[in-house]
PDB file of C-alpha atoms in Angstrom:
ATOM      1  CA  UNK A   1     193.500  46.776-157.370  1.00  0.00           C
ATOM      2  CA  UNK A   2     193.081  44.427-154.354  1.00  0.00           C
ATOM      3  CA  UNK A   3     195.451  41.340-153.804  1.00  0.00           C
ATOM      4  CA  UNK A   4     197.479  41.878-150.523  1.00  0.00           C
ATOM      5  CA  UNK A   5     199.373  39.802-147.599  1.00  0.00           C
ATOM      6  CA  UNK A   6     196.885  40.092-145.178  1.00  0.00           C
ATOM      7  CA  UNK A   7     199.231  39.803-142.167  1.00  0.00           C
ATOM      8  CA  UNK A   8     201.594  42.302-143.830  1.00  0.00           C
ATOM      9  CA  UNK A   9     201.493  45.602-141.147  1.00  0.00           C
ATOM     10  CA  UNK A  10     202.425  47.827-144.215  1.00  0.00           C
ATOM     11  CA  UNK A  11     200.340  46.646-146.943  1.00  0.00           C
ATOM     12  CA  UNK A  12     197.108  45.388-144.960  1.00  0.00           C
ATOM     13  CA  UNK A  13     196.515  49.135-144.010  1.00  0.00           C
ATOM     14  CA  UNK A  14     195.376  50.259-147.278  1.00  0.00           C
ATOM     15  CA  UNK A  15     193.531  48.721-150.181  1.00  0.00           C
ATOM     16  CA  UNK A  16     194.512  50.641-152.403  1.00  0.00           C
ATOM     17  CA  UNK A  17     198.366  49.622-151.973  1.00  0.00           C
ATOM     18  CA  UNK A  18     197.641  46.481-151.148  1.00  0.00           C
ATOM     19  CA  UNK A  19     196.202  45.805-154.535  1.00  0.00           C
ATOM     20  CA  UNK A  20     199.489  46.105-156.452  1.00  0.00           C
ATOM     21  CA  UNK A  21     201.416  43.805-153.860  1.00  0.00           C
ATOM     22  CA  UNK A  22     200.532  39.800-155.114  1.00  0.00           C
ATOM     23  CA  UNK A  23     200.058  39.334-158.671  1.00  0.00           C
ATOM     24  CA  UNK A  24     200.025  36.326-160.504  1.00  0.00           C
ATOM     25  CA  UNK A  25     199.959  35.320-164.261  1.00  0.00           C
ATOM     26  CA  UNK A  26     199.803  31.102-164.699  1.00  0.00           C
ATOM     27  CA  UNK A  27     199.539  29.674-167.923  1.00  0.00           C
ATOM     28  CA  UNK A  28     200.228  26.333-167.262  1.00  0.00           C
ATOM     29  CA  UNK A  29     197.706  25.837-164.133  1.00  0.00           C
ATOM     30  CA  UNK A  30     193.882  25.916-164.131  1.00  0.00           C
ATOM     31  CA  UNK A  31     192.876  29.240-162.815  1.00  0.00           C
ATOM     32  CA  UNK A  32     191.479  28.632-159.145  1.00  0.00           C
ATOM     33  CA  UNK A  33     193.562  30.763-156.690  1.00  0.00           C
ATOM     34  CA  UNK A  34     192.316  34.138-155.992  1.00  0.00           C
ATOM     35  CA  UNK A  35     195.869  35.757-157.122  1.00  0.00           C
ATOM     36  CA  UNK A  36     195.390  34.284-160.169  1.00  0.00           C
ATOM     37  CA  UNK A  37     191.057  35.781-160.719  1.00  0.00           C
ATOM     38  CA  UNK A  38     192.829  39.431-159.518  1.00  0.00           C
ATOM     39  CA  UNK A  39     196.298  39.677-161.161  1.00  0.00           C
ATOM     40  CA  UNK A  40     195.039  39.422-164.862  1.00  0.00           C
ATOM     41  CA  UNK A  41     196.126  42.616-166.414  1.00  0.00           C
ATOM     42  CA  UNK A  42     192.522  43.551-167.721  1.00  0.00           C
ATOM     43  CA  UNK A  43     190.990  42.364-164.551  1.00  0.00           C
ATOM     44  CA  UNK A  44     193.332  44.591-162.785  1.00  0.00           C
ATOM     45  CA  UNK A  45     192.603  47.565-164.610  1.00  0.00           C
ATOM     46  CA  UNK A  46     188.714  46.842-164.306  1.00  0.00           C
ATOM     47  CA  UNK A  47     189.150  46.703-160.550  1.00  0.00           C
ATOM     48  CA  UNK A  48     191.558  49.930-160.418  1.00  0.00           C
ATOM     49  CA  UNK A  49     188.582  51.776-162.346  1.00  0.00           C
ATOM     50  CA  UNK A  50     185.776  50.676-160.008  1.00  0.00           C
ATOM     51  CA  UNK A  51     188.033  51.691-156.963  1.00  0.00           C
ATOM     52  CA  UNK A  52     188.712  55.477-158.321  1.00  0.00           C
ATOM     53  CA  UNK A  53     184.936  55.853-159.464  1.00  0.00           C
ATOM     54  CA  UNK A  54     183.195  53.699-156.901  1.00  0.00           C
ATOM     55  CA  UNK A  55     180.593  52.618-159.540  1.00  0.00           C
ATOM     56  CA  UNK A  56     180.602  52.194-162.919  1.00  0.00           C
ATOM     57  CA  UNK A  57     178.322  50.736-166.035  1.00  0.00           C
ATOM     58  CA  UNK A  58     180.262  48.445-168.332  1.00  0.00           C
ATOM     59  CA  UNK A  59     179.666  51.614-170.966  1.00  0.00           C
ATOM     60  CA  UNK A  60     181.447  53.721-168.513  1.00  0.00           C
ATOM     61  CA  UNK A  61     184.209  50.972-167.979  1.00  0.00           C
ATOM     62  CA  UNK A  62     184.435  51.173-172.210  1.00  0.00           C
ATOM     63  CA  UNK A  63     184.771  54.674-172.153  1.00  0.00           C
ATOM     64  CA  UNK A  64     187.511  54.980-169.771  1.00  0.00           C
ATOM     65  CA  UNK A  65     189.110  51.699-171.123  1.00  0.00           C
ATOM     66  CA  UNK A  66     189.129  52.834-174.057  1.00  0.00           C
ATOM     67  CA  UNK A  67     191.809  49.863-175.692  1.00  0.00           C
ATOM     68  CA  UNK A  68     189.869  47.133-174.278  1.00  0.00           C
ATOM     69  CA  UNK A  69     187.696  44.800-176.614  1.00  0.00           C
ATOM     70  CA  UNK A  70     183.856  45.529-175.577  1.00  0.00           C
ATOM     71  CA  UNK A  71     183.625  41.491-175.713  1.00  0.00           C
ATOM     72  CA  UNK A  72     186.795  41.200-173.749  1.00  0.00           C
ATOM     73  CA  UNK A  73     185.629  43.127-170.989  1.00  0.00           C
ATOM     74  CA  UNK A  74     182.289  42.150-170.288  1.00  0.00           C
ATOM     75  CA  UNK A  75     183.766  38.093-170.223  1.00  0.00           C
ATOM     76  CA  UNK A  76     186.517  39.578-168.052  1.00  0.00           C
ATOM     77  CA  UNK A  77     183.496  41.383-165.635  1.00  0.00           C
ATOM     78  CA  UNK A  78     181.757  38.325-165.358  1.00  0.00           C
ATOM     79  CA  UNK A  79     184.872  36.690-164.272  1.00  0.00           C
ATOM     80  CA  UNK A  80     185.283  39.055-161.405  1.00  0.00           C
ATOM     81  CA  UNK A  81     181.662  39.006-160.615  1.00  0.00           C
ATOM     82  CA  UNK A  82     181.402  35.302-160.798  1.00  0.00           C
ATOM     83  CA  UNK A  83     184.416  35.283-158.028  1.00  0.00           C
ATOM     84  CA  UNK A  84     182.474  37.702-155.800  1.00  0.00           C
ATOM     85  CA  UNK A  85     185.152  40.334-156.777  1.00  0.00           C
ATOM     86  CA  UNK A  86     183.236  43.006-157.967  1.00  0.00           C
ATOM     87  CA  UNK A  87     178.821  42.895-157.464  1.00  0.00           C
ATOM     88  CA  UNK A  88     175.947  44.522-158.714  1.00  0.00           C
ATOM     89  CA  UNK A  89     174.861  47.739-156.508  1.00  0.00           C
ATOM     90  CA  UNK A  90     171.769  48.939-159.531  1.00  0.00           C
ATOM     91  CA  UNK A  91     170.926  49.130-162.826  1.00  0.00           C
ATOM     92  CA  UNK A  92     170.198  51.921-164.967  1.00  0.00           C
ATOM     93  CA  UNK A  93     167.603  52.412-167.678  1.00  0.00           C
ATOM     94  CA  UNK A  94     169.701  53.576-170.650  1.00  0.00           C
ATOM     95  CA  UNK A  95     168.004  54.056-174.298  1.00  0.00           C
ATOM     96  CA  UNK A  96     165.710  51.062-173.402  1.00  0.00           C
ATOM     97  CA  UNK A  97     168.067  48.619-172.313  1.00  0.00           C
ATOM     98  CA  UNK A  98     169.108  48.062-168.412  1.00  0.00           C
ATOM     99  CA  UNK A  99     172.953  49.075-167.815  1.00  0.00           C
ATOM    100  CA  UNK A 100     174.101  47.387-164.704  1.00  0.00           C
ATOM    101  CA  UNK A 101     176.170  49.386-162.278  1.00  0.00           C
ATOM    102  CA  UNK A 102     179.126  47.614-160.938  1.00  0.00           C
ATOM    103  CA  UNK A 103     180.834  48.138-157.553  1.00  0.00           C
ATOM    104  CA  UNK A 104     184.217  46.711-155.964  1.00  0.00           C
ATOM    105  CA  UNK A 105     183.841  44.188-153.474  1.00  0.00           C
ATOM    106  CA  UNK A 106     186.410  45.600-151.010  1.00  0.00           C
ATOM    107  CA  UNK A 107     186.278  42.402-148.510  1.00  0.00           C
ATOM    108  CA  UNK A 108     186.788  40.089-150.493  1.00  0.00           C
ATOM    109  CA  UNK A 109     189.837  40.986-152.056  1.00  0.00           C
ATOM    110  CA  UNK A 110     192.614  40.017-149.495  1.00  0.00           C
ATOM    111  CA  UNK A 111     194.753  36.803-150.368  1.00  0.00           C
ATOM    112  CA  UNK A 112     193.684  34.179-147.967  1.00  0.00           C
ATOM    113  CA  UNK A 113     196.454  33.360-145.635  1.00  0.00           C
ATOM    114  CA  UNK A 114     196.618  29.626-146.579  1.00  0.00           C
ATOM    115  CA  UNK A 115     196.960  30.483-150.338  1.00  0.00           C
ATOM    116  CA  UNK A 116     199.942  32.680-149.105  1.00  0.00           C
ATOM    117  CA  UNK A 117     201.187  30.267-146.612  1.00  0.00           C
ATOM    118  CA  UNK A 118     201.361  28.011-149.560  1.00  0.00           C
ATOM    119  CA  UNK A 119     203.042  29.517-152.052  1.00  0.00           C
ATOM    120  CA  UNK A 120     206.549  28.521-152.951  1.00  0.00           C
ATOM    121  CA  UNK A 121     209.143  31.039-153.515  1.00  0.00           C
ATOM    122  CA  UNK A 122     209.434  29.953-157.087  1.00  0.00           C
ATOM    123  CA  UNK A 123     205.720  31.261-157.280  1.00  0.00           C
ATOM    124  CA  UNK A 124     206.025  34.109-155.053  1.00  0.00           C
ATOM    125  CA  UNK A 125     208.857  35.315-157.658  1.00  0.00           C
ATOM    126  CA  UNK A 126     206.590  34.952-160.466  1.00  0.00           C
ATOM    127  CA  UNK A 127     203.600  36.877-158.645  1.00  0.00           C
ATOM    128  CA  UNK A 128     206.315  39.932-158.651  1.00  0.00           C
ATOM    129  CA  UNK A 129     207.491  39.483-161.952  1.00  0.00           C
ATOM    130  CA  UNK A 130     203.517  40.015-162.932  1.00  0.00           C
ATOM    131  CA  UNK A 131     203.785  42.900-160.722  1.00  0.00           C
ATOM    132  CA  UNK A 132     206.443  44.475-162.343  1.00  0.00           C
ATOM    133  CA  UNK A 133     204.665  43.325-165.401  1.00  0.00           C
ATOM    134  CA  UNK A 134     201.701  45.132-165.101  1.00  0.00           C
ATOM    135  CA  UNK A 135     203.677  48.649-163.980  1.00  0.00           C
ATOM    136  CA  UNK A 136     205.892  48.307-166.986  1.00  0.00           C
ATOM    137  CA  UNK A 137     202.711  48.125-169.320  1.00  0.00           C
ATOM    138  CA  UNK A 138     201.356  51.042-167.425  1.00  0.00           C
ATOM    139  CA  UNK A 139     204.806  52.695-168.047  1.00  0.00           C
ATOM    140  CA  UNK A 140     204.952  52.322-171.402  1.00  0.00           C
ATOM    141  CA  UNK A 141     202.129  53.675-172.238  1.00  0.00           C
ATOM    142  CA  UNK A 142     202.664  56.737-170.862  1.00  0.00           C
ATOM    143  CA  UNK A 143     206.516  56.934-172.081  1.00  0.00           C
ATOM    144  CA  UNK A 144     204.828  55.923-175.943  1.00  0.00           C
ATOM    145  CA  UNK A 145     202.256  58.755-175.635  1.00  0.00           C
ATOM    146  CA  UNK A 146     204.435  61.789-174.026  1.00  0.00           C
ATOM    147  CA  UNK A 147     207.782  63.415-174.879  1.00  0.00           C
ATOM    148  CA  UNK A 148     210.383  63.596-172.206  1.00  0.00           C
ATOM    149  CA  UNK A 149     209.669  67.536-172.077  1.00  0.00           C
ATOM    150  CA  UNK A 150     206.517  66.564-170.178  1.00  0.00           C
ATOM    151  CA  UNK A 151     208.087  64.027-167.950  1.00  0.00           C
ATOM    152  CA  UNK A 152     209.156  66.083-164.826  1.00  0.00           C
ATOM    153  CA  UNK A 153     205.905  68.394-164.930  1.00  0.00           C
ATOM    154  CA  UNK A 154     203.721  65.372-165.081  1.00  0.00           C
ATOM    155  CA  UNK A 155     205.343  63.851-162.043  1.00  0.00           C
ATOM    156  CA  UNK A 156     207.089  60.774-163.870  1.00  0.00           C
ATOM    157  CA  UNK A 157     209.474  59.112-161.843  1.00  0.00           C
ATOM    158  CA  UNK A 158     210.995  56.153-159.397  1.00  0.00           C
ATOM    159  CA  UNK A 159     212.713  55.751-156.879  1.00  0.00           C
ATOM    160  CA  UNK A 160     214.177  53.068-153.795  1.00  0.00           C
ATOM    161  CA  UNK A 161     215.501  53.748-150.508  1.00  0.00           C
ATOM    162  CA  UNK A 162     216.373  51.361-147.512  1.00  0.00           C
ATOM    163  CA  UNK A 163     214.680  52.406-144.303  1.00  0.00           C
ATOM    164  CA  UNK A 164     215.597  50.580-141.026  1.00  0.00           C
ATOM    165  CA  UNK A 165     213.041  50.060-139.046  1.00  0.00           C
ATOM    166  CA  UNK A 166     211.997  47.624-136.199  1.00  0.00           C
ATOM    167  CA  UNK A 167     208.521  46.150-135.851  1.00  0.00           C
ATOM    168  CA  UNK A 168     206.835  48.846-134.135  1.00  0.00           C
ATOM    169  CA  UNK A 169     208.320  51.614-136.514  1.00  0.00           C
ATOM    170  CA  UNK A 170     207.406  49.516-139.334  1.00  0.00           C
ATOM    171  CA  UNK A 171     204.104  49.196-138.101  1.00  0.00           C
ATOM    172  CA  UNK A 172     203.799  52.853-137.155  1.00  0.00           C
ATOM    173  CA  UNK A 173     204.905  53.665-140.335  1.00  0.00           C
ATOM    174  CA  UNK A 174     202.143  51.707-142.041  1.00  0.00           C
ATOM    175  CA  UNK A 175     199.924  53.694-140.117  1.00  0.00           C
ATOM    176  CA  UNK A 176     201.146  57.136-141.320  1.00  0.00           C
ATOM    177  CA  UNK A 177     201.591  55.785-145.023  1.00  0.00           C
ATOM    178  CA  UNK A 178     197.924  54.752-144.509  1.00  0.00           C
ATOM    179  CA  UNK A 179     196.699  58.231-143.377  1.00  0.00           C
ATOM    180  CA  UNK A 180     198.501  60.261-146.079  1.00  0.00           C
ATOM    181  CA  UNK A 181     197.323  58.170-149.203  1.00  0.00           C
ATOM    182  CA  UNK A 182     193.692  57.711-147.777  1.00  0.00           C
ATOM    183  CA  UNK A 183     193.858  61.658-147.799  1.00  0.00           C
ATOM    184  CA  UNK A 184     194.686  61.740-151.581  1.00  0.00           C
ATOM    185  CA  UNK A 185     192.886  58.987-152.347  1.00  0.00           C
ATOM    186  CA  UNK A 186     189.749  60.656-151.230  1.00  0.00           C
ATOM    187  CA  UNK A 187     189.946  63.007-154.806  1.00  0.00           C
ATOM    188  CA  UNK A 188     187.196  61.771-156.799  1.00  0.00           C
ATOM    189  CA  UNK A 189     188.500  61.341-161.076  1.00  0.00           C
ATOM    190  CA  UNK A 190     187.436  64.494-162.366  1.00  0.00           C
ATOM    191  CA  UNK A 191     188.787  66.419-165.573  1.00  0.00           C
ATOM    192  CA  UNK A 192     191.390  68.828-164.001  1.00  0.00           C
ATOM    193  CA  UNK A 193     192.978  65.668-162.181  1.00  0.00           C
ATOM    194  CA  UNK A 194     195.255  62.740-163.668  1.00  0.00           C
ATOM    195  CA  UNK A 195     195.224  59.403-162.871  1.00  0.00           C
ATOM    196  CA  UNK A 196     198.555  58.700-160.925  1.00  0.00           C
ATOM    197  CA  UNK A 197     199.819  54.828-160.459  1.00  0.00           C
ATOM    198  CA  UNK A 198     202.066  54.295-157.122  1.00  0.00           C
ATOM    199  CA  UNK A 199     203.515  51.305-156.636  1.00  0.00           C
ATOM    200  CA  UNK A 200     204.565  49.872-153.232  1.00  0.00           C
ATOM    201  CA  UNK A 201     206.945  47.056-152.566  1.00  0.00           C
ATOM    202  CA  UNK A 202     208.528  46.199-149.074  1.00  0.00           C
ATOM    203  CA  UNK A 203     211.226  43.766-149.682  1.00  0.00           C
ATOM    204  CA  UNK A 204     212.836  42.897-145.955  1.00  0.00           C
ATOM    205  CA  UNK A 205     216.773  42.409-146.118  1.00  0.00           C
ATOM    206  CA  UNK A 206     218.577  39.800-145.017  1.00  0.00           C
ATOM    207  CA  UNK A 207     221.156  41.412-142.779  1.00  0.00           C
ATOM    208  CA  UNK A 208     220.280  43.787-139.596  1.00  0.00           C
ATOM    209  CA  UNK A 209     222.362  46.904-139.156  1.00  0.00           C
ATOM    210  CA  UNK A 210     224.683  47.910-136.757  1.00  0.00           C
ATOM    211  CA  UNK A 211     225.524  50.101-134.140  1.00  0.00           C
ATOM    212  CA  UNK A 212     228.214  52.494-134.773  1.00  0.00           C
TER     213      UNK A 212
END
């Protein structure tokens, strides 16, 4: 919510980050690598949901999916819990039927390093086109349901900087990235808060820098 490099010192720190770092979409291989159970677009959003509310019933996952097929996303929820993604924590008694409650399976959601280790460039460029992919849907919807008036009160925006940093402040930086979002990411969904998507990517360049 989530797929991450697992030896990555920025993006092992945090779940929540890590989820949006490895995604990938393959339509021309049999599904069997972990990037490929986590990186569907509607098993994404399943997991992102479970990870803000900590535990949801598939009615609850309808109701705040609201575009999603009710077939679609109970095949999609078996997927995950099939893969050990997501698991069962209770079940609820609800007009005379059991609801299951569903829970994220936070350990099991790191990229194992020989899946990484293994993964060709060519594929490692496809996992962040899906990536970019997935944020563009998420994008567009907003942009499709808001005018631009509402754009700079609601937060909207992206940027990129270059920060050059050696191992240890890249490391401690991890660390401080990991304290401040934990804080936020604390704030349980409630009515008076919006759902915010941030998007992490640390892309090391090819060059070092020099001393002037």
């Amino acid at each position: 919510m989530y797929l991450f490099l697992k030896n990555s010192r920025l993006f092992k720190t945090y779940p929540l980050l890590s989820l949006y770092i490895m995604i990938i979409k393959r339509v021309d291989l049999v599904m069997t690598s972990k990037a490929d159970l986590l990186l569907h677009p509607i098993r994404m959003r399943i997991i992102q949901s479970l990870y803000s509310y900590q535990q949801l019933t598939p009615k609850q996952l309808l109701e705040i999916l609201d575009d999603i097929p009710q077939a679609t996303l109970y095949r999609q929820l078996k997927t995950l819990l099939d893969a050990e993604l997501v698991y069962i924590v209770d079940s609820k008694q609800i007009r005379g039927a059991k609801e299951k409650v569903y829970a994220v399976n936070q350990e099991n959601l790191g990229i194992p390093d020989q899946e990484i280790e293994s993964t060709s460039p060519h594929e490692l460029t496809k996992h962040f086109m899906a990536y970019q992919s997935n944020l563009l849907k998420e994008f567009e919807r907003y942009v499709s349901a808001n005018e631009p008036k509402h754009y700079k009160k609601d937060g909207l925006g992206f940027s990129q900087i270059t920060l050059h940093l050696t191992e240890n402040e890249l490391e401690q930086f991890g660390k401080e990235l990991k304290q401040l979002v934990g804080k936020y990411a604390q704030k349980q969904p409630s009515n008076h808060r919006v759902g915010r998507t941030f998007g992490t990517v640390n892309i090391p360049q090819l060059y070092r820098g020099r001393d002037l």
